[in-house]
Amino acid sequence: WDEWDEVRCPVLVVRGENGSMKPVEADRMRARHPGTRIGVIPGAGHDAHLDNTAAVYGEMAAFLARIQRIQA
């Protein structure tokens, strides 16, 4: 957690709906770094990128598009 407070760039946290990261943990991360986007992948577990690849790619694309708009 010490390093988390030093992050100064936009962050995407992807968690599986059925994964080990609980919503309260993701909310705590966002509270300490308000620019954090939390992507919850439906039907996915810990390996969200394998369980629902399309949804992970969708979250990544939306996140990168948002960053591009902010920096433009």
PDB file of C-alpha atoms in Angstrom:
ATOM      1  CA  TRP A   1       0.000   0.000   0.000  1.00  0.00           C
ATOM      2  CA  ASP A   2       2.903   2.399   0.543  1.00  0.00           C
ATOM      3  CA  GLU A   3       3.669   2.421  -3.175  1.00  0.00           C
ATOM      4  CA  TRP A   4       0.014   2.921  -4.060  1.00  0.00           C
ATOM      5  CA  ASP A   5       0.090   6.403  -2.545  1.00  0.00           C
ATOM      6  CA  GLU A   6       2.992   7.312  -4.846  1.00  0.00           C
ATOM      7  CA  VAL A   7       1.138   6.513  -8.084  1.00  0.00           C
ATOM      8  CA  ARG A   8       0.602   9.648 -10.159  1.00  0.00           C
ATOM      9  CA  CYS A   9      -0.936   8.260 -13.338  1.00  0.00           C
ATOM     10  CA  PRO A  10      -4.372   6.946 -14.292  1.00  0.00           C
ATOM     11  CA  VAL A  11      -4.952   3.394 -13.087  1.00  0.00           C
ATOM     12  CA  LEU A  12      -7.244   0.636 -14.307  1.00  0.00           C
ATOM     13  CA  VAL A  13      -7.986  -2.099 -11.788  1.00  0.00           C
ATOM     14  CA  VAL A  14      -9.694  -5.093 -13.366  1.00  0.00           C
ATOM     15  CA  ARG A  15     -11.306  -7.646 -11.105  1.00  0.00           C
ATOM     16  CA  GLY A  16     -13.433 -10.663 -11.819  1.00  0.00           C
ATOM     17  CA  GLU A  17     -16.961 -10.604 -10.479  1.00  0.00           C
ATOM     18  CA  ASN A  18     -16.240 -13.921  -8.746  1.00  0.00           C
ATOM     19  CA  GLY A  19     -12.554 -13.298  -8.087  1.00  0.00           C
ATOM     20  CA  SER A  20     -10.610 -12.980  -4.881  1.00  0.00           C
ATOM     21  CA  MET A  21     -10.610  -9.150  -4.864  1.00  0.00           C
ATOM     22  CA  LYS A  22     -13.719  -8.004  -3.049  1.00  0.00           C
ATOM     23  CA  PRO A  23     -15.618  -4.812  -3.933  1.00  0.00           C
ATOM     24  CA  VAL A  24     -14.586  -3.202  -0.638  1.00  0.00           C
ATOM     25  CA  GLU A  25     -10.909  -3.648  -1.554  1.00  0.00           C
ATOM     26  CA  ALA A  26     -11.415  -2.038  -4.959  1.00  0.00           C
ATOM     27  CA  ASP A  27     -13.341   0.823  -3.348  1.00  0.00           C
ATOM     28  CA  ARG A  28     -10.505   1.342  -0.881  1.00  0.00           C
ATOM     29  CA  MET A  29      -8.022   1.551  -3.757  1.00  0.00           C
ATOM     30  CA  ARG A  30     -10.197   4.121  -5.538  1.00  0.00           C
ATOM     31  CA  ALA A  31     -10.619   6.159  -2.345  1.00  0.00           C
ATOM     32  CA  ARG A  32      -6.843   6.481  -1.997  1.00  0.00           C
ATOM     33  CA  HIS A  33      -6.368   7.220  -5.704  1.00  0.00           C
ATOM     34  CA  PRO A  34      -9.545   8.950  -7.019  1.00  0.00           C
ATOM     35  CA  GLY A  35      -8.477   8.648 -10.674  1.00  0.00           C
ATOM     36  CA  THR A  36      -8.695   4.868 -10.494  1.00  0.00           C
ATOM     37  CA  ARG A  37     -11.195   3.129 -12.738  1.00  0.00           C
ATOM     38  CA  ILE A  38     -12.521  -0.193 -11.458  1.00  0.00           C
ATOM     39  CA  GLY A  39     -13.582  -2.679 -14.113  1.00  0.00           C
ATOM     40  CA  VAL A  40     -15.662  -5.612 -12.905  1.00  0.00           C
ATOM     41  CA  ILE A  41     -15.656  -8.485 -15.372  1.00  0.00           C
ATOM     42  CA  PRO A  42     -18.953 -10.412 -15.384  1.00  0.00           C
ATOM     43  CA  GLY A  43     -18.765 -14.132 -14.728  1.00  0.00           C
ATOM     44  CA  ALA A  44     -14.994 -14.031 -14.273  1.00  0.00           C
ATOM     45  CA  GLY A  45     -12.839 -15.237 -11.427  1.00  0.00           C
ATOM     46  CA  HIS A  46      -9.254 -14.366 -10.524  1.00  0.00           C
ATOM     47  CA  ASP A  47      -8.099 -14.955 -14.119  1.00  0.00           C
ATOM     48  CA  ALA A  48     -10.537 -12.467 -15.621  1.00  0.00           C
ATOM     49  CA  HIS A  49      -8.389 -12.055 -18.725  1.00  0.00           C
ATOM     50  CA  LEU A  50      -8.867 -15.758 -19.463  1.00  0.00           C
ATOM     51  CA  ASP A  51     -12.444 -16.129 -18.218  1.00  0.00           C
ATOM     52  CA  ASN A  52     -13.882 -13.209 -20.214  1.00  0.00           C
ATOM     53  CA  THR A  53     -11.232 -11.858 -22.547  1.00  0.00           C
ATOM     54  CA  ALA A  54     -13.626  -9.691 -24.557  1.00  0.00           C
ATOM     55  CA  ALA A  55     -14.867  -7.879 -21.450  1.00  0.00           C
ATOM     56  CA  VAL A  56     -11.302  -7.233 -20.251  1.00  0.00           C
ATOM     57  CA  TYR A  57     -10.370  -5.834 -23.671  1.00  0.00           C
ATOM     58  CA  GLY A  58     -13.487  -3.658 -23.551  1.00  0.00           C
ATOM     59  CA  GLU A  59     -12.484  -2.240 -20.167  1.00  0.00           C
ATOM     60  CA  MET A  60      -8.964  -1.586 -21.428  1.00  0.00           C
ATOM     61  CA  ALA A  61     -10.201   0.139 -24.590  1.00  0.00           C
ATOM     62  CA  ALA A  62     -12.583   2.374 -22.636  1.00  0.00           C
ATOM     63  CA  PHE A  63      -9.846   3.242 -20.145  1.00  0.00           C
ATOM     64  CA  LEU A  64      -7.327   4.129 -22.862  1.00  0.00           C
ATOM     65  CA  ALA A  65      -9.908   6.182 -24.782  1.00  0.00           C
ATOM     66  CA  ARG A  66     -10.669   8.124 -21.598  1.00  0.00           C
ATOM     67  CA  ILE A  67      -6.982   8.831 -21.031  1.00  0.00           C
ATOM     68  CA  GLN A  68      -6.592   9.977 -24.622  1.00  0.00           C
ATOM     69  CA  ARG A  69      -9.519  12.426 -24.227  1.00  0.00           C
ATOM     70  CA  ILE A  70      -8.081  13.789 -20.981  1.00  0.00           C
ATOM     71  CA  GLN A  71      -4.640  14.345 -22.491  1.00  0.00           C
ATOM     72  CA  ALA A  72      -5.953  15.876 -25.729  1.00  0.00           C
TER      73      ALA A  72
END
